[in-house]
PDB file of C-alpha atoms in Angstrom:
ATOM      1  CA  UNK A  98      -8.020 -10.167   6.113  1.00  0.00           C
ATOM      2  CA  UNK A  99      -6.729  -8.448   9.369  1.00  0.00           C
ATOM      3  CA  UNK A 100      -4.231 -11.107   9.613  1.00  0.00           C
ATOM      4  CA  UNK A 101      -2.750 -11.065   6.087  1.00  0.00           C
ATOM      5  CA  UNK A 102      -2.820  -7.410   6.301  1.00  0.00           C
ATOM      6  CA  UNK A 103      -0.756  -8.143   9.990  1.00  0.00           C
ATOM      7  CA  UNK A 104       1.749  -9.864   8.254  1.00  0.00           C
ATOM      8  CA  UNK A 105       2.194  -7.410   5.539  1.00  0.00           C
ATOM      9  CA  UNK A 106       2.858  -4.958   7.838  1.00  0.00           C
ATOM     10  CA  UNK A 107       5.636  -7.106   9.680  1.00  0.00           C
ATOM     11  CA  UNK A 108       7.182  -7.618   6.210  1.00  0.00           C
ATOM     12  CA  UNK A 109       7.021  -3.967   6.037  1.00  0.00           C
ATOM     13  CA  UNK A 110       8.753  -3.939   9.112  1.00  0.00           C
ATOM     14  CA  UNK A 111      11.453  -5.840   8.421  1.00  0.00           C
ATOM     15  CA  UNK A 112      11.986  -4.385   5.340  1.00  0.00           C
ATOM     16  CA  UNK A 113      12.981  -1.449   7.039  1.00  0.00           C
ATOM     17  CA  UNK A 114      15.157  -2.884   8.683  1.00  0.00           C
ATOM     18  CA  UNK A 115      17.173  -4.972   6.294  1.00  0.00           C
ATOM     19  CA  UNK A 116      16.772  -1.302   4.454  1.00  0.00           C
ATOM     20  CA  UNK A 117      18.981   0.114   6.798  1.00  0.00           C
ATOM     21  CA  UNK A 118      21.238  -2.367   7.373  1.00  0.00           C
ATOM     22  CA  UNK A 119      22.020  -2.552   3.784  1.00  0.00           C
ATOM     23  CA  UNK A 120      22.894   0.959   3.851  1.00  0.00           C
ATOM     24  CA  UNK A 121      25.094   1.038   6.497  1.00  0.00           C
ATOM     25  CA  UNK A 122      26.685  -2.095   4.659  1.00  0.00           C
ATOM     26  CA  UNK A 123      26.783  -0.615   0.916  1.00  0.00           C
ATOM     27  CA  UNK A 124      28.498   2.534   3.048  1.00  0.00           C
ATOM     28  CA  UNK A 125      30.812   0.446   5.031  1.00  0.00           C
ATOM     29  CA  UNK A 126      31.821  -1.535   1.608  1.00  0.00           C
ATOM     30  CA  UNK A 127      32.531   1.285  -0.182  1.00  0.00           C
ATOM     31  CA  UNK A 128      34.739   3.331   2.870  1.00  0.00           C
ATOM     32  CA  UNK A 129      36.545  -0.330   2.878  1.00  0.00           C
ATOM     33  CA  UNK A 130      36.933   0.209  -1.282  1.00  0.00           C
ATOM     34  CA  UNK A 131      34.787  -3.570  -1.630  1.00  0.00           C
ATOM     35  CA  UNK A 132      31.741  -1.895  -2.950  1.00  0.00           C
ATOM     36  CA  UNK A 133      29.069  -4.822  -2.796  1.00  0.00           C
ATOM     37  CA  UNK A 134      27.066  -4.571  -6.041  1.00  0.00           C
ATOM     38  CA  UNK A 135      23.133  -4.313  -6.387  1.00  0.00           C
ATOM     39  CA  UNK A 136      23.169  -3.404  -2.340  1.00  0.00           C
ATOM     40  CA  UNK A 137      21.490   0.161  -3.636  1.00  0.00           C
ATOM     41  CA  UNK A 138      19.101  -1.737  -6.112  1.00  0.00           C
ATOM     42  CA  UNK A 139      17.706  -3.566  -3.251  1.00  0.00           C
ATOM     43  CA  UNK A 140      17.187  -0.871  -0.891  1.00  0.00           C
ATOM     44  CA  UNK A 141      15.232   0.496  -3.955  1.00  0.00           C
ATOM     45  CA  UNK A 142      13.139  -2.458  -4.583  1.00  0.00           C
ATOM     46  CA  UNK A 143      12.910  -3.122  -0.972  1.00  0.00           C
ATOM     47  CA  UNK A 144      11.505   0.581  -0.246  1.00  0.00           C
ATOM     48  CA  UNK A 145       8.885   0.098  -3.247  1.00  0.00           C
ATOM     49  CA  UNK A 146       7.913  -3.610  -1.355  1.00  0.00           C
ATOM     50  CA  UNK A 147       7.588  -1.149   1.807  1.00  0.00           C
ATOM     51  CA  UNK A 148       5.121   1.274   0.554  1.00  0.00           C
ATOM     52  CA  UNK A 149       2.585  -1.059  -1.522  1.00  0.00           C
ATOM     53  CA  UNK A 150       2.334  -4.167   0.886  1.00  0.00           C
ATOM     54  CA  UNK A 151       1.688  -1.307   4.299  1.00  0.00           C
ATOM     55  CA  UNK A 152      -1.351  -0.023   1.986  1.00  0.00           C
ATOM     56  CA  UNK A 153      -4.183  -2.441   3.159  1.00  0.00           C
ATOM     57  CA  UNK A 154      -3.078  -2.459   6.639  1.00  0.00           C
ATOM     58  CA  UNK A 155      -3.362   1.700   6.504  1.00  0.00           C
ATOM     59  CA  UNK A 156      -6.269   1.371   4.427  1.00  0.00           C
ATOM     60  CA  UNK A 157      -7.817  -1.034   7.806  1.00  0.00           C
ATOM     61  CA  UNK A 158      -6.638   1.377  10.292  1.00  0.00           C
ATOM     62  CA  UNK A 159      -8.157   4.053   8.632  1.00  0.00           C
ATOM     63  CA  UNK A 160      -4.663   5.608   8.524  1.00  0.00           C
ATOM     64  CA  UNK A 161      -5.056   7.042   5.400  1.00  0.00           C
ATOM     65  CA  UNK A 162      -5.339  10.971   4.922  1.00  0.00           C
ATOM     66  CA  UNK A 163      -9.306  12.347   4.958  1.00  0.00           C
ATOM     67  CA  UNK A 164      -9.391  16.111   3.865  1.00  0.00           C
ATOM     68  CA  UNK A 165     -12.678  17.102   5.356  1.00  0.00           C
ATOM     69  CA  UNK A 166     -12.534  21.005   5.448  1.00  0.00           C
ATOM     70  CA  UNK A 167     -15.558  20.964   2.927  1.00  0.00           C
ATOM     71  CA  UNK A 168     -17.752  17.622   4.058  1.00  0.00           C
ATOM     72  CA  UNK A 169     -17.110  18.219   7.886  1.00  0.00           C
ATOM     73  CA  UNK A 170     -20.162  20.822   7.125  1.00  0.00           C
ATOM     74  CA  UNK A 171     -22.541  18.274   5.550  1.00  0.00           C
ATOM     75  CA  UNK A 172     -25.566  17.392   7.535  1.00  0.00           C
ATOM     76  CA  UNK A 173     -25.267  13.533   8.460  1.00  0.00           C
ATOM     77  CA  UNK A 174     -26.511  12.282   5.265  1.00  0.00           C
ATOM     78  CA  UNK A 175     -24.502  14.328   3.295  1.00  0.00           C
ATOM     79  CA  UNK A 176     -21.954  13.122   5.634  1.00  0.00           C
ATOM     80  CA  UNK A 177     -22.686   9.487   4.844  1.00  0.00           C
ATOM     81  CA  UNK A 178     -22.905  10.035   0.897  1.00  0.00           C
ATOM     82  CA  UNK A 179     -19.541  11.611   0.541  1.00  0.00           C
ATOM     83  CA  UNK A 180     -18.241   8.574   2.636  1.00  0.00           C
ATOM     84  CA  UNK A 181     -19.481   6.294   0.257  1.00  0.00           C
ATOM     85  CA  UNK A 182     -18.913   8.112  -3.104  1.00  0.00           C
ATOM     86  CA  UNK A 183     -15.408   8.474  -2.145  1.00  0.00           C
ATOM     87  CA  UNK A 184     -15.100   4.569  -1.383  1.00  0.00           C
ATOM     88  CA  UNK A 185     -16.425   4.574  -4.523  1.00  0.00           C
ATOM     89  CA  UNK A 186     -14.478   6.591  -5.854  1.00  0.00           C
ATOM     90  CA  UNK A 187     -11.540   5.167  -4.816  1.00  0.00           C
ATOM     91  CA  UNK A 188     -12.316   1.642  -5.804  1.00  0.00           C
ATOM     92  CA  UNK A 189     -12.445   2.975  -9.096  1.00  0.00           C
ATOM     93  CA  UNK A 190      -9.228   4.378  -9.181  1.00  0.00           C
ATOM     94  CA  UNK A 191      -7.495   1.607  -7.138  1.00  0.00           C
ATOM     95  CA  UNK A 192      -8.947  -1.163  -9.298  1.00  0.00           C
ATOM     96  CA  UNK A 193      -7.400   0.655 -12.594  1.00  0.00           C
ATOM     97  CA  UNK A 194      -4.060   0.955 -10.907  1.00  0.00           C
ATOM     98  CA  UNK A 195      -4.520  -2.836 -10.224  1.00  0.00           C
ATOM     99  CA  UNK A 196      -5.381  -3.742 -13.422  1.00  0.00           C
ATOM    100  CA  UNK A 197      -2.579  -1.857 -14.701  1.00  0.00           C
ATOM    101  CA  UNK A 198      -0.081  -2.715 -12.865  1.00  0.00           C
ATOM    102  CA  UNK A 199      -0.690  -6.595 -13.355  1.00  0.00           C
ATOM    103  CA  UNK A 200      -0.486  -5.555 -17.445  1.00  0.00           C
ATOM    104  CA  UNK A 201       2.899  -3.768 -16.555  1.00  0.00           C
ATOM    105  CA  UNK A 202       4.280  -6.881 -14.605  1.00  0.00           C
ATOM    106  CA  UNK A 203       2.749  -9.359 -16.386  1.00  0.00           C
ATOM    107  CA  UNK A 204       4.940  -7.534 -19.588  1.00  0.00           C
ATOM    108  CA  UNK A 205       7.713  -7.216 -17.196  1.00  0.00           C
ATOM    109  CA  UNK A 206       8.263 -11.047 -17.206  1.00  0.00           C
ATOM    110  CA  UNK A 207       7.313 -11.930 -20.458  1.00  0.00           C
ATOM    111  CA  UNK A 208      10.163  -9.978 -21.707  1.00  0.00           C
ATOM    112  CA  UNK A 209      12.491 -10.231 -19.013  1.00  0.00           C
ATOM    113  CA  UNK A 210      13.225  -6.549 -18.198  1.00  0.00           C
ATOM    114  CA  UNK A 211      16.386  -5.896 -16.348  1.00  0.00           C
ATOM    115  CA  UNK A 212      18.022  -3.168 -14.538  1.00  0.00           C
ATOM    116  CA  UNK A 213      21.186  -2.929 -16.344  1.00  0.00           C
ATOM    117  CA  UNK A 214      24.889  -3.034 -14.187  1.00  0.00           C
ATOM    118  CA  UNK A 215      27.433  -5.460 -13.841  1.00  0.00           C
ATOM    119  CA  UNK A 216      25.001  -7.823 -13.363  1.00  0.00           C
ATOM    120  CA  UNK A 217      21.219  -7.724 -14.294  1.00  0.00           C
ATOM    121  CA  UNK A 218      18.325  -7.888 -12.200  1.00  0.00           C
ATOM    122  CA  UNK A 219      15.339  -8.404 -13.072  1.00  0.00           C
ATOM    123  CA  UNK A 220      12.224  -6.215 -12.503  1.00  0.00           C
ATOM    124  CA  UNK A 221       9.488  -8.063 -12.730  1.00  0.00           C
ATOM    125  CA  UNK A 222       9.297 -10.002  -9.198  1.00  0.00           C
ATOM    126  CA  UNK A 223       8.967  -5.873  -7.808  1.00  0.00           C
ATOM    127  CA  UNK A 224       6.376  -5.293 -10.182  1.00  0.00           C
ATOM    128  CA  UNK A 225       4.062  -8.391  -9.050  1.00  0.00           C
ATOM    129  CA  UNK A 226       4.560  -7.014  -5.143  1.00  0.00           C
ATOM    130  CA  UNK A 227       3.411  -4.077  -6.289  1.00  0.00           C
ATOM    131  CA  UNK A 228       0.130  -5.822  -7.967  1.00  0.00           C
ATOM    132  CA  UNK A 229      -0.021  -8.424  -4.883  1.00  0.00           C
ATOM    133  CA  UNK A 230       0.172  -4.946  -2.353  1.00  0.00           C
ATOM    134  CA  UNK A 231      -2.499  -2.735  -4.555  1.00  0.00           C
ATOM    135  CA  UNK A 232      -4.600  -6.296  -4.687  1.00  0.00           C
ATOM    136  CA  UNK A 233      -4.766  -6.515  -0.942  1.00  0.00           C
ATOM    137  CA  UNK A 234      -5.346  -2.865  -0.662  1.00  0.00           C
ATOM    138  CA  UNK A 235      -8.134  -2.975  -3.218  1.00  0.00           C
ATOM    139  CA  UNK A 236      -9.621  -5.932  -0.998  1.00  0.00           C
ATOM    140  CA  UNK A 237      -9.489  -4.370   2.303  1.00  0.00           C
ATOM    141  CA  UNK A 238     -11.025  -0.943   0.467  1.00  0.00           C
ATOM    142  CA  UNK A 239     -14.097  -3.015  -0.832  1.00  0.00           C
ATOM    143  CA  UNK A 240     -14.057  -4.532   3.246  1.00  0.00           C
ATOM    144  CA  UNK A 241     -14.570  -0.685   4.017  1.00  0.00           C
ATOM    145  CA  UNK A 242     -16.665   0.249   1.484  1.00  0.00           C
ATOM    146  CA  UNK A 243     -19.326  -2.330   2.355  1.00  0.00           C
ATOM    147  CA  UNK A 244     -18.420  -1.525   6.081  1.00  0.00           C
ATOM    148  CA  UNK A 245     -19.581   1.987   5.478  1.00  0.00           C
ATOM    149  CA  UNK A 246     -22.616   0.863   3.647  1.00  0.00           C
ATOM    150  CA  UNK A 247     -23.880  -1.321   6.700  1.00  0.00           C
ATOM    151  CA  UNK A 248     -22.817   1.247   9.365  1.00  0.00           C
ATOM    152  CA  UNK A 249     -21.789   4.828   8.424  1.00  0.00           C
ATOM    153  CA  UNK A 250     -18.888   5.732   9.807  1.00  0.00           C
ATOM    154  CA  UNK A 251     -20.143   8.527  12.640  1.00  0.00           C
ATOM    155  CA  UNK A 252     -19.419  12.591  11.804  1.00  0.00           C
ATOM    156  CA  UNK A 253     -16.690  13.960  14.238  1.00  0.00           C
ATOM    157  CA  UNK A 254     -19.120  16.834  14.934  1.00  0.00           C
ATOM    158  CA  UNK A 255     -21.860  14.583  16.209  1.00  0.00           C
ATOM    159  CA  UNK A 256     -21.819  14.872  19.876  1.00  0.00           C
ATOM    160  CA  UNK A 257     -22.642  11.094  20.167  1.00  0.00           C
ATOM    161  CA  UNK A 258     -19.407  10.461  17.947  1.00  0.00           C
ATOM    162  CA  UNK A 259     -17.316   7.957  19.310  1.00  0.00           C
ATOM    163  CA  UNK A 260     -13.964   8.083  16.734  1.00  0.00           C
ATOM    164  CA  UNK A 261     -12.338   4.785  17.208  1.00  0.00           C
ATOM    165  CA  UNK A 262     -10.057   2.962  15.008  1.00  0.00           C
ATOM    166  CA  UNK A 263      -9.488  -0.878  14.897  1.00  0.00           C
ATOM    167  CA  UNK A 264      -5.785  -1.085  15.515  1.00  0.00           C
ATOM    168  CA  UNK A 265      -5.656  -5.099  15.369  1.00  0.00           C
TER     169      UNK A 265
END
């Protein structure tokens, strides 16, 4: 899993990348008066690829944000539950989103839906990255969950807390 969530996070990358240079190219088009068409529909599409396929690798680094102004006063065990009910929690909630998403895309294709301009492009191959980045995200989150189950993650205010974050 570290390695497919390596490689999403190159795409994301480059993504970036060929974001900006197709902004600097839709601008240099249009100060030229050749505007190229659908150059600001793909830096759309392209920015929604960005976001959903960097979730699992944030969701691996642990990048995510933790509000822990309430829990941070837990003893250990209460510590530890929260961990896990949130997990829970969130697999939950990120397993709905999956679910729905796939219905969305999956409805997407079947009946073709475009964005409309002078020429149409269709929406659907957006909506399955965003069900093949929530999928992977949803993976690495049950990864952590059963991480947390095996070894709790250590309280910050434990002064045999070593914080460390697996950046591979």
């Amino acid at each position: 899993m570290k390695w497919i969530n390596h490689k999403l996070g190159e795409l994301s990358g480059l993504l970036v990348a060929l974001i900006a240079l197709s902004l600097i190219l839709g601008f240099l088009s249009r100060v030229m008066d050749m505007p190229i068409i659908w150059i600001t529909e793909f830096s759309q599409f392209a920015m929604v690829a960005v976001i959903f396929l960097g979730l699992s690798l944030c969701e691996q680094r642990q990048g995510h944000v933790r509000v822990e102004v309430i829990i941070i006063k837990f003893p250990r065990n209460g510590w530890r539950a929260a961990n896990i009910f949130t997990y829970l929690v969130a697999l939950v909630g990120v397993g709905i989103m999956l679910w729905g998403c796939f219905e969305e895309a999956l409805y997407s294709y079947e009946s073709l839906e475009s964005v409309s301009g002078l020429v149409l492009i269709p929406i659907y191959p957006v909506k399955f990255i965003i069900v093949v980045g929530i999928g992977f995200y949803f993976i690495q989150l049950l990864i952590n969950t059963v991480r947390e189950l095996r070894s709790p993650m250590p309280k910050p205010t434990d002064p045999d807390a070593v914080i460390g974050v697996d950046l591979e």
